[in-house]
Amino acid sequence: MMDVPALVSQAREGKPRAVARLISLVEGASPQLREVMAALAPLTGGAYVVGLTGSPGVGKSTSTSALVTAYRKRGKRVGVLAVDPSSPFSGGALLGDRVRMSEHVSDPGVYIRSMATRGHLGGLAWAAPQAIRVLDAAGCDVILVETVGVGQSEVEIAGQADTSVVLLAPGMGDGIQAAKAGILEIGDVYVVNKADRDGADATARELNHMLGLGEARAPGDWRPPIVKTVASRGEGADELVEALEKHRAWMEEHGVLQERRTARAANETETIAVTRLRERIADLHGDRRLTALAARIVAGELDPYAAADELVKGLTSA
Ligand SMILES: Nc1nc2c(ncn2[C@@H]2O[C@H](COP(=O)(O)OP(=O)(O)OP(=O)(O)O)[C@@H](O)[C@H]2O)c(=O)[nH]1
Ligand SMILES: [Mg+2]
């Protein structure tokens, strides 16, 4: 068994090994998970969580690295979480990330973690928020969460960030893809990366049009900015940080940050509760209570709704 209070205080001091141990404990659904989460709770809430999503190869990792540099210049401690929902291993694309992050690995003000979530209990929705909590409690001012891949996972990750950045690049047919994946609804800030390539202006225009940014909005509404970057040269990273800070200020001013965090906590709690109920039902299955109820349904003595009521009663009183 780990000495959780000692690990937590070492993590607070920025010891990377302690942070890594804590993440492993919460990731692996260790028996000490509860103890860890209870110890972390009072230490969380200080970090600003930014999600970065976009099609494979658009430049998420390169942009993340450029953002790390920009935030480090501002004296911020930065956590990076690279989430790969498609792979059961933290290999593949994430290996390339190590290379792209290499200039930051020896920086004690930067903590980098990769996480594969396929085959994970409860998937992305379950695994990522726990790791974010650890990084938050460890004193990261900013946590950058990169999701590899497209589709539902991106939308899921967006639900876990304070601010969601959607990246596109010229000539990738991204506009249409983006619309299909529904990511036009989740972006708070848009990035047209690879602006050194032809077609960046056209992509920005198309995006502007699709987002209806030309249309009038109610005063006080957030108008997602489109930032052009050349992440591989660090160009536009400062503008991106400014756009992020503006969004954060807007959220704070309008109570949106609190709203989003509350919604996130509610979802997380619901997921945990449902998982616990499932486990208990499975236990009942083991002790044949569920099977006995099912047999009564088959015999025509009970309908499934009444059986479910009995089952739920048994769960909450246990
Ligand atoms: N020309 C150009 N290339 C870039 C730019 N940004 C990133 N790249 C290159 O694009 C390729 C993909 O970049 P990554 O940062 O790995 O992209 P990613 O979105 O993280 O990719 P996955 O994690 O595999 O989905 C790399 O070869 C980068 O060097 C840019 O602004 N301009
Ligand atoms: Mg990447």
Short mmCIF file of C-alpha atoms and ligand atoms in Angstrom, two decimals:
data_model
loop_
_atom_site.label_atom_id
_atom_site.label_comp_id
_atom_site.label_asym_id
_atom_site.label_seq_id
_atom_site.Cartn_x
_atom_site.Cartn_y
_atom_site.Cartn_z
CA MET A 1 0.00 0.00 0.00
CA MET A 2 1.15 3.52 -0.84
CA ASP A 3 1.49 6.28 1.70
CA VAL A 4 -1.11 8.53 0.08
CA PRO A 5 -0.62 11.69 2.21
CA ALA A 6 3.14 11.54 1.57
CA LEU A 7 2.57 11.06 -2.17
CA VAL A 8 0.15 13.99 -2.26
CA SER A 9 2.55 16.34 -0.50
CA GLN A 10 5.41 15.26 -2.78
CA ALA A 11 3.15 15.89 -5.77
CA ARG A 12 2.39 19.38 -4.38
CA GLU A 13 6.13 20.01 -4.31
CA GLY A 14 6.18 19.13 -7.99
CA LYS A 15 7.92 15.78 -7.73
CA PRO A 16 7.09 14.13 -11.06
CA ARG A 17 7.38 10.57 -9.71
CA ALA A 18 4.74 11.26 -7.08
CA VAL A 19 2.42 12.75 -9.69
CA ALA A 20 2.97 9.69 -11.90
CA ARG A 21 2.25 7.32 -9.01
CA LEU A 22 -0.96 9.15 -8.13
CA ILE A 23 -2.17 9.06 -11.73
CA SER A 24 -1.42 5.34 -11.89
CA LEU A 25 -3.38 4.82 -8.68
CA VAL A 26 -6.48 6.61 -9.96
CA GLU A 27 -6.18 5.16 -13.46
CA GLY A 28 -5.88 1.60 -12.34
CA ALA A 29 -8.97 1.77 -10.09
CA SER A 30 -6.70 0.84 -7.18
CA PRO A 31 -8.26 0.05 -3.79
CA GLN A 32 -6.66 3.31 -2.66
CA LEU A 33 -8.55 5.29 -5.29
CA ARG A 34 -11.01 6.68 -2.75
CA GLU A 35 -8.30 7.70 -0.35
CA VAL A 36 -6.43 9.47 -3.14
CA MET A 37 -9.51 11.29 -4.43
CA ALA A 38 -10.46 12.40 -0.92
CA ALA A 39 -6.95 13.74 -0.31
CA LEU A 40 -6.94 15.59 -3.64
CA ALA A 41 -10.39 17.18 -3.39
CA PRO A 42 -9.47 20.21 -1.24
CA LEU A 43 -6.45 20.90 -3.43
CA THR A 44 -8.30 21.12 -6.75
CA GLY A 45 -10.01 23.92 -8.65
CA GLY A 46 -6.97 26.06 -9.34
CA ALA A 47 -6.11 24.74 -12.77
CA TYR A 48 -7.48 26.03 -16.05
CA VAL A 49 -8.26 23.03 -18.28
CA VAL A 50 -7.91 23.47 -22.04
CA GLY A 51 -8.93 20.70 -24.44
CA LEU A 52 -7.35 20.48 -27.89
CA THR A 53 -9.14 18.44 -30.54
CA GLY A 54 -8.97 18.00 -34.28
CA SER A 55 -8.33 15.50 -37.05
CA PRO A 56 -5.22 13.30 -36.97
CA GLY A 57 -2.13 15.17 -38.08
CA VAL A 58 -3.66 18.64 -37.85
CA GLY A 59 -0.95 19.66 -35.39
CA LYS A 60 -2.45 19.16 -31.95
CA SER A 61 0.76 17.94 -30.31
CA THR A 62 2.90 20.58 -32.01
CA SER A 63 0.41 23.24 -30.91
CA THR A 64 0.34 21.84 -27.39
CA SER A 65 4.11 22.06 -27.26
CA ALA A 66 4.02 25.65 -28.55
CA LEU A 67 1.39 26.50 -25.93
CA VAL A 68 3.57 24.98 -23.21
CA THR A 69 6.41 27.28 -24.28
CA ALA A 70 4.09 30.30 -24.31
CA TYR A 71 2.68 29.53 -20.85
CA ARG A 72 6.12 28.78 -19.41
CA LYS A 73 7.24 32.22 -20.60
CA ARG A 74 4.42 33.57 -18.43
CA GLY A 75 5.73 31.59 -15.46
CA LYS A 76 2.85 29.10 -15.40
CA ARG A 77 3.14 25.47 -14.38
CA VAL A 78 1.71 23.31 -17.13
CA GLY A 79 0.28 19.81 -17.22
CA VAL A 80 -0.15 17.97 -20.51
CA LEU A 81 -2.45 15.02 -20.86
CA ALA A 82 -2.46 13.23 -24.23
CA VAL A 83 -5.48 10.98 -24.45
CA ASP A 84 -5.74 8.30 -27.09
CA PRO A 85 -9.25 6.83 -27.07
CA SER A 86 -8.59 4.45 -29.95
CA SER A 87 -5.58 2.54 -28.72
CA PRO A 88 -5.31 0.17 -25.79
CA PHE A 89 -1.63 1.11 -25.54
CA SER A 90 0.10 4.39 -24.93
CA GLY A 91 2.23 3.74 -28.00
CA GLY A 92 1.63 4.76 -31.57
CA ALA A 93 0.81 8.40 -32.05
CA LEU A 94 1.74 9.20 -28.49
CA LEU A 95 5.27 8.03 -29.06
CA GLY A 96 5.65 10.79 -31.64
CA ASP A 97 4.36 13.20 -29.03
CA ARG A 98 7.33 12.47 -26.79
CA VAL A 99 9.52 13.71 -29.60
CA ARG A 100 7.40 16.82 -30.11
CA MET A 101 7.40 17.45 -26.36
CA SER A 102 11.09 16.64 -25.94
CA GLU A 103 12.11 20.24 -25.26
CA HIS A 104 9.81 20.21 -22.22
CA VAL A 105 10.55 16.85 -20.63
CA SER A 106 13.39 18.12 -18.46
CA ASP A 107 11.47 21.22 -17.36
CA PRO A 108 10.29 20.75 -13.75
CA GLY A 109 7.44 23.21 -14.41
CA VAL A 110 5.92 20.87 -16.98
CA TYR A 111 4.27 17.54 -16.36
CA ILE A 112 3.47 15.30 -19.35
CA ARG A 113 1.32 12.21 -19.27
CA SER A 114 -0.04 9.95 -22.00
CA MET A 115 -3.13 7.89 -21.49
CA ALA A 116 -4.79 5.22 -23.57
CA THR A 117 -8.41 4.70 -22.71
CA ARG A 118 -9.70 1.91 -24.90
CA GLY A 119 -10.60 -1.07 -22.82
CA HIS A 120 -10.65 1.25 -19.84
CA LEU A 121 -13.43 0.85 -17.34
CA GLY A 122 -15.92 3.53 -18.34
CA GLY A 123 -13.59 4.74 -21.10
CA LEU A 124 -12.59 8.31 -21.52
CA ALA A 125 -15.34 9.72 -19.37
CA TRP A 126 -13.95 7.85 -16.42
CA ALA A 127 -10.20 7.98 -16.85
CA ALA A 128 -9.38 11.52 -17.93
CA PRO A 129 -11.04 13.54 -15.15
CA GLN A 130 -9.15 11.64 -12.47
CA ALA A 131 -5.81 12.38 -14.09
CA ILE A 132 -6.86 16.01 -14.51
CA ARG A 133 -7.63 16.13 -10.77
CA VAL A 134 -4.16 14.85 -9.93
CA LEU A 135 -2.47 17.45 -12.16
CA ASP A 136 -4.70 20.16 -10.73
CA ALA A 137 -3.88 19.20 -7.14
CA ALA A 138 -0.19 18.98 -8.05
CA GLY A 139 -0.31 22.72 -8.69
CA CYS A 140 -0.56 22.97 -12.46
CA ASP A 141 -1.90 26.40 -13.45
CA VAL A 142 -2.90 25.16 -16.88
CA ILE A 143 -3.71 21.64 -18.05
CA LEU A 144 -3.67 20.98 -21.78
CA VAL A 145 -5.62 17.89 -22.81
CA GLU A 146 -4.96 16.60 -26.32
CA THR A 147 -7.30 14.00 -27.78
CA VAL A 148 -6.14 11.91 -30.70
CA GLY A 149 -8.73 10.95 -33.25
CA VAL A 150 -12.07 12.28 -34.33
CA GLY A 151 -15.70 11.89 -33.48
CA GLN A 152 -17.44 11.17 -30.25
CA SER A 153 -14.27 11.12 -28.18
CA GLU A 154 -13.60 14.73 -29.05
CA VAL A 155 -17.01 15.76 -27.95
CA GLU A 156 -16.47 13.79 -24.75
CA ILE A 157 -13.19 15.52 -24.03
CA ALA A 158 -14.73 18.89 -24.74
CA GLY A 159 -17.12 18.15 -21.91
CA GLN A 160 -14.16 17.89 -19.56
CA ALA A 161 -12.37 21.09 -20.47
CA ASP A 162 -13.03 24.63 -19.33
CA THR A 163 -12.18 25.82 -22.83
CA SER A 164 -12.21 23.72 -25.99
CA VAL A 165 -9.87 24.46 -28.86
CA VAL A 166 -10.72 22.94 -32.23
CA LEU A 167 -7.86 22.79 -34.72
CA LEU A 168 -8.10 22.66 -38.49
CA ALA A 169 -5.51 22.84 -41.22
CA PRO A 170 -5.76 23.91 -44.85
CA GLY A 171 -6.22 21.29 -47.52
CA MET A 172 -7.41 18.49 -45.28
CA GLY A 173 -11.05 18.73 -46.23
CA ASP A 174 -11.39 19.59 -42.59
CA GLY A 175 -14.27 21.95 -42.98
CA ILE A 176 -16.68 19.28 -44.10
CA GLN A 177 -15.25 16.73 -41.68
CA ALA A 178 -15.59 19.16 -38.83
CA ALA A 179 -19.22 19.81 -39.61
CA LYS A 180 -19.88 16.08 -39.77
CA ALA A 181 -18.21 15.36 -36.47
CA GLY A 182 -20.22 18.07 -34.83
CA ILE A 183 -17.10 19.80 -33.59
CA LEU A 184 -18.42 23.11 -34.79
CA GLU A 185 -20.62 23.11 -31.76
CA ILE A 186 -17.90 22.48 -29.23
CA GLY A 187 -15.19 24.99 -30.12
CA ASP A 188 -14.69 28.02 -27.92
CA VAL A 189 -11.57 28.94 -29.87
CA TYR A 190 -10.68 27.78 -33.39
CA VAL A 191 -7.19 27.40 -34.76
CA VAL A 192 -6.26 27.21 -38.40
CA ASN A 193 -2.83 25.64 -38.03
CA LYS A 194 -0.25 25.15 -40.80
CA ALA A 195 -0.91 28.71 -41.89
CA ASP A 196 2.41 28.48 -43.76
CA ARG A 197 0.54 26.37 -46.31
CA ASP A 198 -1.69 27.49 -49.15
CA GLY A 199 -5.34 27.77 -48.39
CA ALA A 200 -5.16 28.87 -44.75
CA ASP A 201 -7.10 32.04 -45.45
CA ALA A 202 -9.72 30.10 -47.41
CA THR A 203 -10.08 27.61 -44.53
CA ALA A 204 -10.47 30.47 -42.06
CA ARG A 205 -13.09 32.10 -44.30
CA GLU A 206 -14.99 28.83 -44.71
CA LEU A 207 -14.89 28.27 -40.98
CA ASN A 208 -16.02 31.82 -40.33
CA HIS A 209 -18.95 31.22 -42.65
CA MET A 210 -19.88 27.84 -41.14
CA LEU A 211 -19.77 29.21 -37.63
CA GLY A 212 -22.03 32.04 -38.67
CA LEU A 213 -19.54 34.46 -37.17
CA GLY A 214 -20.74 37.19 -39.50
CA GLU A 215 -24.18 37.03 -37.99
CA ALA A 216 -25.34 39.25 -35.19
CA ARG A 217 -25.19 37.87 -31.66
CA ALA A 218 -26.68 38.99 -28.43
CA PRO A 219 -24.41 41.38 -26.54
CA GLY A 220 -22.29 39.47 -24.06
CA ASP A 221 -22.36 36.28 -26.15
CA TRP A 222 -19.06 34.60 -26.80
CA ARG A 223 -17.91 34.86 -30.38
CA PRO A 224 -15.36 32.08 -30.98
CA PRO A 225 -12.19 33.62 -32.42
CA ILE A 226 -10.24 32.02 -35.26
CA VAL A 227 -6.48 32.11 -34.68
CA LYS A 228 -4.04 31.33 -37.47
CA THR A 229 -0.88 29.54 -36.33
CA VAL A 230 2.28 27.89 -37.58
CA ALA A 231 2.73 25.66 -34.59
CA SER A 232 5.93 24.08 -35.89
CA ARG A 233 7.57 27.52 -35.69
CA GLY A 234 5.71 28.66 -32.58
CA GLU A 235 3.97 31.40 -34.57
CA GLY A 236 0.60 32.43 -33.23
CA ALA A 237 1.08 30.71 -29.87
CA ASP A 238 0.97 34.02 -27.99
CA GLU A 239 -2.19 35.02 -29.85
CA LEU A 240 -3.69 31.66 -28.96
CA VAL A 241 -2.87 32.16 -25.27
CA GLU A 242 -4.47 35.59 -25.45
CA ALA A 243 -7.62 34.09 -27.01
CA LEU A 244 -7.71 31.45 -24.27
CA GLU A 245 -7.28 34.00 -21.50
CA LYS A 246 -10.04 36.12 -23.04
CA HIS A 247 -12.37 33.14 -23.06
CA ARG A 248 -11.50 32.33 -19.49
CA ALA A 249 -12.19 35.93 -18.42
CA TRP A 250 -15.49 35.90 -20.31
CA MET A 251 -16.51 32.63 -18.63
CA GLU A 252 -15.66 34.00 -15.20
CA GLU A 253 -17.56 37.19 -15.87
CA HIS A 254 -20.69 35.33 -16.99
CA GLY A 255 -20.62 32.48 -14.49
CA VAL A 256 -19.97 30.02 -17.30
CA LEU A 257 -16.83 28.57 -15.75
CA GLN A 258 -18.70 27.64 -12.60
CA GLU A 259 -21.60 26.28 -14.68
CA ARG A 260 -19.33 24.09 -16.80
CA ARG A 261 -17.42 22.75 -13.84
CA THR A 262 -20.64 21.95 -12.02
CA ALA A 263 -22.03 20.13 -15.06
CA ARG A 264 -18.76 18.21 -15.33
CA ALA A 265 -18.86 17.20 -11.67
CA ALA A 266 -22.50 16.13 -12.01
CA ASN A 267 -21.67 13.93 -15.01
CA GLU A 268 -18.72 12.42 -13.25
CA THR A 269 -20.74 11.67 -10.14
CA GLU A 270 -23.51 10.11 -12.18
CA THR A 271 -21.03 7.90 -14.02
CA ILE A 272 -19.52 6.71 -10.74
CA ALA A 273 -22.94 6.08 -9.21
CA VAL A 274 -24.19 4.12 -12.23
CA THR A 275 -20.99 2.08 -12.26
CA ARG A 276 -21.47 1.27 -8.56
CA LEU A 277 -25.07 0.22 -9.11
CA ARG A 278 -24.00 -2.03 -11.99
CA GLU A 279 -21.39 -3.62 -9.75
CA ARG A 280 -23.96 -4.22 -7.05
CA ILE A 281 -26.39 -5.75 -9.52
CA ALA A 282 -23.59 -8.01 -10.69
CA ASP A 283 -23.01 -9.00 -7.06
CA LEU A 284 -26.71 -9.81 -6.68
CA HIS A 285 -26.46 -11.88 -9.82
CA GLY A 286 -23.70 -13.80 -8.12
CA ASP A 287 -25.82 -14.47 -5.02
CA ARG A 288 -28.76 -15.53 -7.22
CA ARG A 289 -31.20 -12.83 -6.07
CA LEU A 290 -31.44 -11.40 -9.58
CA THR A 291 -31.78 -14.90 -11.04
CA ALA A 292 -34.59 -15.63 -8.58
CA LEU A 293 -36.44 -12.48 -9.66
CA ALA A 294 -35.94 -13.40 -13.31
CA ALA A 295 -37.33 -16.89 -12.70
CA ARG A 296 -40.47 -15.33 -11.20
CA ILE A 297 -40.87 -13.17 -14.34
CA VAL A 298 -40.62 -16.27 -16.54
CA ALA A 299 -43.19 -18.04 -14.34
CA GLY A 300 -45.57 -15.12 -14.83
CA GLU A 301 -45.56 -14.19 -11.13
CA LEU A 302 -43.85 -10.87 -11.62
CA ASP A 303 -43.46 -8.28 -14.38
CA PRO A 304 -40.01 -6.88 -15.17
CA TYR A 305 -40.89 -3.41 -13.85
CA ALA A 306 -41.93 -4.76 -10.47
CA ALA A 307 -38.84 -6.94 -10.46
CA ALA A 308 -36.66 -3.90 -11.22
CA ASP A 309 -38.32 -1.99 -8.35
CA GLU A 310 -37.50 -4.82 -5.98
CA LEU A 311 -33.97 -4.96 -7.27
CA VAL A 312 -33.44 -1.20 -6.80
CA LYS A 313 -34.94 -1.34 -3.29
CA GLY A 314 -32.52 -4.09 -2.43
CA LEU A 315 -29.61 -2.03 -3.76
CA THR A 316 -30.25 1.16 -1.85
CA SER A 317 -30.99 -0.51 1.46
CA ALA A 318 -27.97 -2.80 1.27
N1 LIG B 1 3.92 22.94 -42.30
C1 LIG B 1 3.53 22.79 -41.04
N2 LIG B 1 3.59 21.58 -40.47
C2 LIG B 1 3.17 21.46 -39.20
C3 LIG B 1 2.67 22.55 -38.46
N3 LIG B 1 2.31 22.11 -37.24
C4 LIG B 1 2.56 20.79 -37.20
N4 LIG B 1 3.10 20.39 -38.38
C5 LIG B 1 3.52 19.03 -38.74
O1 LIG B 1 2.38 18.22 -38.92
C6 LIG B 1 2.64 16.89 -38.50
C7 LIG B 1 1.60 16.43 -37.48
O2 LIG B 1 1.73 17.20 -36.31
P1 LIG B 1 1.23 16.69 -34.88
O3 LIG B 1 1.44 17.82 -33.94
O4 LIG B 1 1.81 15.39 -34.56
O5 LIG B 1 -0.31 16.50 -35.19
P2 LIG B 1 -1.40 15.84 -34.24
O6 LIG B 1 -2.68 16.53 -34.54
O7 LIG B 1 -0.95 15.84 -32.83
O8 LIG B 1 -1.44 14.37 -34.79
P3 LIG B 1 -2.09 13.06 -34.07
O9 LIG B 1 -1.79 13.15 -32.62
O10 LIG B 1 -1.43 11.92 -34.76
O11 LIG B 1 -3.56 13.14 -34.35
C8 LIG B 1 4.05 16.89 -37.94
O12 LIG B 1 4.93 16.44 -38.93
C9 LIG B 1 4.30 18.35 -37.65
O13 LIG B 1 5.67 18.69 -37.69
C10 LIG B 1 2.63 23.84 -39.10
O14 LIG B 1 2.19 24.83 -38.55
N5 LIG B 1 3.06 23.89 -40.39
MG MG B 2 -0.75 14.24 -31.42
#
